[in-house]
Coordinates of C-alpha atoms and ligand atoms in Angstrom, one line a residue:
X499 CA 49.2 46.8 66.7
X500 CA 49.7 49.8 64.4
X501 CA 47.1 51.8 62.6
X502 CA 44.7 49.4 60.8
X503 CA 42.4 50.1 57.9
X504 CA 40.4 47.5 55.8
X505 CA 39.3 47.8 52.2
X506 CA 36.6 45.5 51.0
X507 CA 36.3 44.7 47.3
X508 CA 37.4 42.6 44.3
X509 CA 41.2 42.6 43.9
X510 CA 43.2 41.6 40.7
X511 CA 47.0 41.5 40.7
X512 CA 49.9 39.7 39.1
X513 CA 51.9 37.2 41.2
X514 CA 54.3 36.5 38.4
X515 CA 54.7 37.3 34.7
X516 CA 51.2 37.0 33.3
X517 CA 50.0 35.1 36.3
X518 CA 46.9 36.8 37.6
X519 CA 45.4 36.2 41.0
X520 CA 41.8 37.3 41.7
X521 CA 40.2 37.8 45.1
X522 CA 36.4 38.3 44.8
X523 CA 34.7 40.0 47.7
X524 CA 37.8 40.0 49.9
X525 CA 39.0 42.1 52.8
X526 CA 42.4 43.6 52.5
X527 CA 43.8 44.4 55.9
X528 CA 46.3 47.3 55.8
X529 CA 48.6 48.1 58.8
X530 CA 50.7 51.2 58.7
X531 CA 50.3 51.5 55.0
X532 CA 51.3 47.9 54.2
X533 CA 49.2 44.8 53.4
X534 CA 49.0 42.6 56.5
X535 CA 46.6 40.0 55.0
X536 CA 44.0 39.4 52.4
X537 CA 41.0 37.7 53.9
X538 CA 37.9 35.9 52.5
X539 CA 35.9 36.7 55.7
X540 CA 36.4 39.2 58.5
X541 CA 37.3 37.7 61.9
X542 CA 35.6 39.2 65.0
X543 CA 39.0 40.5 66.2
X544 CA 38.8 43.0 63.4
X545 CA 35.1 43.9 63.7
X546 CA 35.9 47.3 65.2
X547 CA 38.4 48.3 62.5
X548 CA 37.3 50.9 59.9
X549 CA 36.2 49.4 56.6
X550 CA 36.0 51.1 53.3
X551 CA 33.7 49.3 50.9
X552 CA 34.9 49.9 47.4
X553 CA 31.7 48.6 45.8
X554 CA 31.1 46.3 42.8
X555 CA 34.1 47.5 40.8
X556 CA 37.6 46.1 41.3
X557 CA 41.1 47.1 42.6
X558 CA 44.4 46.8 40.8
X559 CA 47.9 47.8 41.9
X560 CA 48.8 51.4 41.0
X561 CA 50.6 51.8 37.7
X562 CA 54.4 52.6 37.5
X563 CA 55.8 54.4 34.6
X564 CA 59.6 53.8 34.5
X565 CA 60.5 56.3 31.8
X566 CA 58.9 59.7 31.3
X567 CA 60.0 63.2 30.5
X568 CA 58.3 65.8 32.7
X569 CA 59.0 68.8 30.4
X570 CA 57.6 67.2 27.2
X571 CA 53.9 67.4 27.8
X572 CA 53.4 70.7 25.8
X573 CA 54.7 68.9 22.7
X574 CA 53.3 65.4 23.2
X575 CA 52.1 64.4 19.7
X576 CA 54.0 67.1 17.9
X577 CA 56.9 66.5 15.4
X578 CA 56.5 62.7 14.9
X579 CA 57.2 63.0 11.2
X580 CA 60.9 63.1 12.3
X581 CA 63.1 60.3 13.7
X582 CA 64.9 60.6 17.0
X583 CA 67.9 62.9 16.4
X584 CA 66.2 65.5 14.2
X585 CA 63.2 65.4 16.5
X586 CA 65.4 66.1 19.5
X587 CA 67.1 69.1 17.7
X588 CA 63.9 70.5 16.2
X589 CA 61.4 70.1 18.9
X590 CA 62.6 68.6 22.2
X591 CA 65.7 70.7 22.9
X592 CA 64.0 74.0 22.1
X593 CA 61.1 73.0 24.3
X594 CA 63.4 72.0 27.2
X595 CA 65.2 75.4 26.9
X596 CA 61.9 77.0 28.0
X597 CA 62.4 75.5 31.4
X598 CA 64.9 78.2 32.3
X599 CA 61.7 80.2 32.9
X600 CA 60.3 79.4 36.3
X601 CA 56.8 80.4 35.5
X602 CA 56.6 78.3 32.4
X603 CA 58.1 75.4 34.3
X604 CA 55.6 75.7 37.1
X605 CA 52.6 75.6 34.9
X606 CA 53.9 72.7 32.8
X607 CA 55.1 70.7 35.8
X608 CA 51.8 71.1 37.7
X609 CA 49.9 69.8 34.7
X610 CA 52.4 66.9 34.3
X611 CA 51.9 65.7 37.8
X612 CA 48.1 66.2 37.6
X613 CA 48.1 64.0 34.4
X614 CA 50.1 61.2 36.1
X615 CA 47.6 61.3 39.0
X616 CA 44.6 61.3 36.7
X617 CA 45.8 58.2 34.8
X618 CA 46.7 56.3 38.0
X619 CA 50.4 56.4 37.5
X620 CA 51.4 56.8 41.1
X621 CA 55.1 55.9 40.7
X622 CA 57.2 57.3 38.0
X623 CA 60.8 57.6 37.0
X624 CA 61.2 61.1 35.6
X625 CA 63.7 63.1 33.4
X626 CA 63.5 66.8 34.2
X627 CA 65.7 69.2 32.2
X628 CA 69.3 70.5 32.7
X629 CA 68.0 73.5 34.8
X630 CA 68.7 73.3 38.5
X631 CA 65.9 75.7 39.6
X632 CA 63.1 74.2 37.6
X633 CA 64.3 70.7 38.6
X634 CA 64.2 71.8 42.3
X635 CA 60.7 73.0 41.6
X636 CA 59.7 69.7 40.2
X637 CA 60.9 68.0 43.4
X638 CA 58.9 70.4 45.5
X639 CA 55.7 69.9 43.4
X640 CA 56.1 66.1 43.6
X641 CA 56.5 66.3 47.3
X642 CA 53.3 68.4 47.6
X643 CA 51.4 66.0 45.4
X644 CA 52.0 62.9 47.5
X645 CA 52.9 60.9 44.4
X646 CA 56.0 58.7 44.4
X647 CA 58.8 59.4 42.0
X648 CA 62.5 59.2 41.1
X649 CA 63.5 62.5 39.5
X650 CA 66.8 63.6 37.9
X651 CA 68.2 66.7 36.5
X652 CA 69.3 65.9 32.9
X653 CA 73.1 66.0 32.5
X654 CA 74.1 67.1 28.9
X655 CA 77.3 69.0 28.3
X656 CA 77.7 68.3 24.5
X657 CA 75.8 68.4 21.3
X658 CA 73.1 70.6 22.7
X659 CA 71.8 73.9 21.2
X660 CA 72.7 77.4 22.2
X661 CA 69.7 77.8 24.6
X662 CA 70.2 74.3 26.1
X663 CA 73.8 73.6 27.2
X664 CA 75.9 73.4 30.3
X665 CA 79.5 72.7 31.1
X666 CA 80.7 69.5 32.8
X667 CA 81.6 71.5 36.0
X668 CA 78.3 73.2 36.2
X669 CA 76.4 69.9 35.6
X670 CA 78.4 68.1 38.3
X671 CA 78.1 70.9 40.8
X672 CA 74.3 71.4 40.3
X673 CA 73.7 67.6 40.5
X674 CA 75.5 67.4 43.8
X675 CA 73.5 70.3 45.1
X676 CA 70.2 68.7 44.1
X677 CA 71.2 65.4 45.6
X678 CA 72.0 67.1 48.9
X679 CA 68.7 69.0 48.9
X680 CA 66.3 66.4 47.8
X681 CA 67.6 62.8 47.9
X682 CA 66.1 60.8 50.7
X683 CA 66.9 57.1 50.2
X684 CA 63.7 56.0 52.0
X685 CA 61.6 58.9 50.8
X686 CA 58.7 58.9 48.4
X687 CA 60.6 61.3 46.1
X688 CA 64.2 60.3 45.4
X689 CA 67.0 61.3 43.1
X690 CA 68.1 59.4 40.0
X691 CA 71.2 60.3 38.1
X692 CA 70.2 61.2 34.5
X693 CA 72.8 61.4 31.8
X694 CA 70.6 62.1 28.8
X695 CA 72.4 59.6 26.5
X696 CA 76.0 59.0 25.3
X697 CA 75.9 61.6 22.5
X698 CA 74.9 64.3 25.0
X699 CA 77.3 63.6 27.8
X700 CA 81.1 64.0 27.7
X701 CA 83.5 61.4 29.1
X702 CA 84.4 63.6 32.0
X703 CA 80.8 64.1 33.0
X704 CA 79.9 60.4 32.6
X705 CA 82.9 59.5 34.8
X706 CA 81.8 62.0 37.5
X707 CA 78.3 60.7 37.4
X708 CA 79.5 57.1 37.7
X709 CA 81.5 58.2 40.8
X710 CA 78.3 59.8 42.3
X711 CA 76.3 56.6 41.6
X712 CA 78.8 54.7 43.7
X713 CA 79.4 57.3 46.4
X714 CA 75.7 57.9 47.1
X715 CA 74.4 54.5 46.0
X716 CA 72.2 56.3 43.5
X717 CA 70.1 54.8 40.7
X718 CA 70.9 55.7 37.1
X719 CA 68.5 56.2 34.1
X720 CA 69.3 56.8 30.5
X721 CA 68.6 55.9 26.9
X722 CA 70.2 52.9 25.0
X723 CA 69.9 51.5 21.5
X724 CA 66.8 53.4 20.6
X725 CA 67.3 54.3 17.0
X726 CA 69.6 53.0 14.2
X727 CA 71.1 56.5 13.5
X728 CA 71.8 57.0 17.1
X729 CA 73.5 53.7 17.4
X730 CA 75.7 54.5 14.4
X731 CA 76.6 57.8 15.9
X732 CA 77.7 56.2 19.2
X733 CA 79.7 53.7 17.3
X734 CA 81.5 56.5 15.4
X735 CA 82.1 58.4 18.7
X736 CA 83.5 55.3 20.5
X737 CA 85.1 53.0 18.0
X738 CA 87.2 51.3 20.6
X739 CA 84.3 50.3 22.8
X740 CA 82.5 47.0 22.3
X741 CA 79.1 48.5 21.9
X742 CA 76.8 51.3 23.2
X743 CA 76.1 49.6 26.5
X744 CA 79.9 49.2 27.1
X745 CA 80.2 53.0 27.1
X746 CA 77.8 53.3 30.1
X747 CA 79.3 50.3 31.8
X748 CA 82.9 51.5 31.6
X749 CA 81.9 54.9 33.1
X750 CA 80.2 53.2 36.0
X751 CA 76.7 54.1 34.8
X752 CA 75.2 50.7 35.2
X753 CA 75.2 50.1 38.9
X754 CA 73.9 46.5 39.5
X755 CA 70.1 46.4 40.2
X756 CA 69.8 50.2 40.2
X757 CA 69.7 51.1 36.5
X758 CA 67.0 51.8 34.0
X759 CA 67.8 51.9 30.3
X760 CA 65.0 53.1 28.0
X761 CA 64.1 51.6 24.6
X762 CA 66.8 49.0 24.0
X763 CA 65.2 48.2 20.7
X764 CA 68.5 46.8 19.2
X765 CA 70.5 45.1 22.0
X766 CA 73.2 42.9 20.7
X767 CA 73.7 39.4 22.2
X768 CA 76.6 40.8 24.3
X769 CA 74.5 43.7 25.5
X770 CA 71.7 41.3 26.5
X771 CA 74.1 39.3 28.6
X772 CA 75.6 42.5 30.1
X773 CA 72.2 44.0 31.0
X774 CA 71.1 40.7 32.4
X775 CA 74.2 40.4 34.6
X776 CA 73.8 44.0 35.8
X777 CA 70.1 43.4 36.5
X778 CA 69.3 46.5 34.4
X779 CA 65.6 47.3 34.1
X780 CA 64.7 47.8 30.4
X781 CA 62.0 50.4 30.0
X782 CA 59.9 49.2 27.1
X783 CA 58.4 52.2 25.3
X784 CA 56.2 50.7 22.6
X785 CA 54.2 53.8 21.7
X786 CA 57.3 56.0 21.5
X787 CA 59.1 53.4 19.4
X788 CA 56.2 53.6 16.9
X789 CA 55.7 57.4 17.1
X790 CA 59.4 58.0 16.3
X791 CA 59.8 55.1 13.9
X792 CA 62.5 53.6 16.2
X793 CA 61.5 50.0 15.7
X794 CA 59.8 47.1 17.5
X795 CA 61.7 45.8 20.6
X796 CA 61.9 42.0 20.8
X797 CA 60.1 41.8 24.1
X798 CA 59.5 38.0 24.1
X799 CA 63.2 37.4 23.4
X800 CA 64.3 39.6 26.2
X801 CA 61.8 38.0 28.7
X802 CA 63.0 34.5 27.6
X803 CA 66.6 35.6 28.2
X804 CA 65.7 36.7 31.7
X805 CA 66.0 40.5 31.3
X806 CA 64.2 42.7 33.7
X807 CA 61.6 44.6 31.7
X808 CA 59.1 47.2 32.8
X809 CA 57.0 49.7 30.8
X810 CA 57.7 53.4 30.2
X811 CA 55.4 55.9 28.5
X812 CA 58.4 58.0 27.3
X813 CA 56.1 61.0 26.9
X814 CA 56.9 63.1 24.8
X815 CA 58.5 60.6 22.5
X816 CA 55.0 59.2 23.0
X817 CA 51.7 61.0 23.0
X818 CA 49.7 59.6 26.0
X819 CA 50.4 59.1 29.7
X820 CA 47.8 56.4 30.3
X821 CA 49.5 53.1 31.2
X822 CA 46.3 51.4 30.1
X823 CA 47.2 52.5 26.6
X824 CA 50.8 51.4 27.0
X825 CA 49.8 48.0 28.3
X826 CA 47.7 47.5 25.1
X827 CA 50.3 48.9 22.8
X828 CA 52.9 46.6 24.3
X829 CA 50.7 43.7 23.3
X830 CA 50.0 45.1 19.9
X831 CA 53.7 45.7 19.2
X832 CA 54.6 42.2 20.3
X833 CA 52.0 40.8 17.9
X834 CA 53.3 42.7 15.0
X835 CA 56.9 41.6 15.9
X836 CA 55.7 38.0 15.9
X837 CA 54.8 38.1 12.2
X838 CA 58.0 37.1 10.6
X839 CA 59.6 36.2 13.9
X840 CA 57.5 33.2 14.7
X841 CA 59.7 32.0 17.6
X842 CA 58.8 35.2 19.5
X843 CA 55.4 34.4 20.8
X844 CA 53.3 37.6 21.4
X845 CA 52.9 38.6 25.0
X846 CA 49.4 38.3 26.6
X847 CA 47.4 41.1 28.1
X848 CA 48.0 39.5 31.5
X849 CA 51.8 39.6 30.9
X850 CA 51.7 43.2 29.7
X851 CA 49.6 44.1 32.7
X852 CA 52.1 42.5 35.0
X853 CA 54.9 44.4 33.4
X854 CA 53.2 47.8 34.1
X855 CA 52.4 46.9 37.7
X856 CA 54.5 44.2 39.3
X857 CA 57.7 44.4 37.2
X858 CA 57.8 48.2 36.9
X859 CA 56.8 48.6 40.5
X860 CA 59.8 46.5 41.7
X861 CA 62.1 49.4 40.8
X862 CA 60.4 51.5 43.5
X863 CA 60.5 49.0 46.3
X864 CA 57.8 46.8 47.8
X865 CA 54.9 47.7 45.5
X866 CA 53.3 46.6 42.3
X867 CA 51.1 43.8 43.7
X868 CA 48.9 43.0 46.6
X869 CA 51.4 40.6 48.1
X870 CA 51.5 40.6 52.0
X871 CA 54.1 43.1 53.2
X872 CA 53.8 45.3 50.1
X873 CA 52.7 48.9 50.4
X874 CA 49.0 49.2 49.7
X875 CA 49.3 51.2 46.4
X876 CA 46.1 50.7 44.4
X877 CA 43.6 52.1 42.0
X878 CA 39.9 51.6 42.5
X879 CA 38.2 50.9 39.2
X880 CA 34.5 51.6 38.8
X881 CA 33.7 50.0 35.4
X882 CA 30.0 50.4 35.6
X883 CA 30.0 52.7 32.6
X884 CA 31.6 49.9 30.5
X885 CA 28.8 47.4 31.1
X886 CA 27.4 46.0 27.9
X887 CA 24.6 43.7 29.1
X888 CA 26.8 40.6 29.2
X889 CA 27.9 39.1 32.5
X890 CA 31.7 39.3 32.3
X891 CA 34.1 37.7 34.9
X892 CA 36.6 39.9 36.7
X893 CA 39.5 39.0 34.4
X894 CA 37.4 39.9 31.3
X895 CA 36.4 43.1 33.0
X896 CA 40.1 44.0 33.6
X897 CA 40.8 43.4 29.9
X898 CA 37.9 45.5 28.9
X899 CA 39.0 48.3 31.2
X900 CA 42.5 48.2 29.8
X901 CA 41.4 48.2 26.2
X902 CA 38.3 50.4 26.2
X903 CA 38.4 52.3 29.5
X904 CA 40.2 55.5 30.5
X905 CA 40.8 57.6 33.6
X906 CA 37.1 58.1 34.1
X907 CA 36.9 54.6 35.5
X908 CA 39.6 55.3 38.1
X909 CA 37.5 56.4 41.1
X910 CA 40.2 56.4 43.8
X911 CA 44.0 56.2 44.1
X912 CA 45.9 54.9 47.2
X913 CA 49.5 55.1 48.2
X914 CA 50.7 53.4 51.4
X915 CA 47.0 53.0 52.3
X916 CA 46.1 56.6 52.1
X917 CA 43.9 58.1 49.4
X918 CA 45.7 60.6 47.3
X919 CA 43.5 63.6 46.3
X920 CA 43.9 65.4 43.0
X921 CA 47.0 67.5 43.1
X922 CA 46.8 71.1 41.9
X923 CA 43.1 70.9 40.8
X924 CA 42.2 73.3 38.1
X925 CA 39.8 76.0 39.1
X926 CA 36.4 75.3 37.5
Ligands
GUN1284 N1 67.4 60.2 23.7 C1 68.0 61.2 24.2 N2 67.1 62.1 24.7 C2 65.9 61.6 24.4 C3 64.6 62.1 24.7 O1 64.3 63.2 25.2 N3 63.6 61.2 24.3 C4 63.8 60.0 23.7 N4 62.7 59.3 23.3 N5 65.0 59.6 23.4 C5 66.0 60.4 23.8
FE1285 FE1 63.0 59.1 26.7

């Protein structure tokens, strides 16, 4: 028998899309960081094992954010009167150019990781910037924090600005160096290839990254079909290609089951079939799609067509980290989409919750639910401050927490059965 720990409490998780399972007053037996069993009563054989009683609140699986930009926090909420392309040029690229400065990067990246922790986002798939040194620093800081992440140096060798550009050779060389130094296929912090998007990445660079994806069996993350102007630009640049997704695919940047494409607001029928065949994870970024006036993604249609969909914050195309907010805004966007598209039934809170936990978690391995065999990755929710004098059931309390709660209700965070303390706490 390995090392055993038991957590007692109320557990809520999704066992399928929108299918919640609730254990009231149960014992979760964790062996070597993984869930061995969920019990209604404790057998005498386990009477000696250490038990943590989590009290009258409830536990949910840790949140996973499958699309977020680490350097963008200082500008989150700034510049949203622009659409994507002018916003990138006016705000995002100048901000990213600051990450050539190690001191600036360290302050911003510590705060970024602290915010993820605070909001219970224990797994994240992260864009850094094109800078090798500050990306290496981001890897080091994530390793120190104990949080789980995929991280990638951004590859962008065209259409940048004078302070934010690189050559294809430089980009390839530095990417290979970072993979060598930091990628551990079974580690908690792993490398993800990160071509920014087609307009930023030359054919030669895309081809080289496609080769690296195959050689090292690496995952890939990028942006696809986010904004109408962006799509028109890609069509102009690649008139001989079938569509935007075809460009990534032909350069080997959609490895099957290992790809995240963010936004996907305007997928064509052919692109839906391609992404479905390639088991691409679509990162739905509802808040960002509203903030940058990108549009409303047809979530129900994609789910009905069998696409893999998870939730990304897309900070700083969005303004908040909290996955609670993104769960709620996913529901809201889908309700707004439904008006005028009556065949696309709005997603429920339970469905949206399952996207942010179970579906998004699946990209990181065996996490996202309390299924036997999964890592014990969980948040303890103390919702006593949300009490309003009415006796609510656990499902209603979860909904109330998602809609009206915030990080103050997250009283503990666990990864692989171990509590994760606050990383880089601010001096008080
Ligand atoms: N497309 C290319 N780069 C970006 C970015 O930084 N944010 C968003 N939202 N879309 C992008
Ligand atoms: Fe993004």
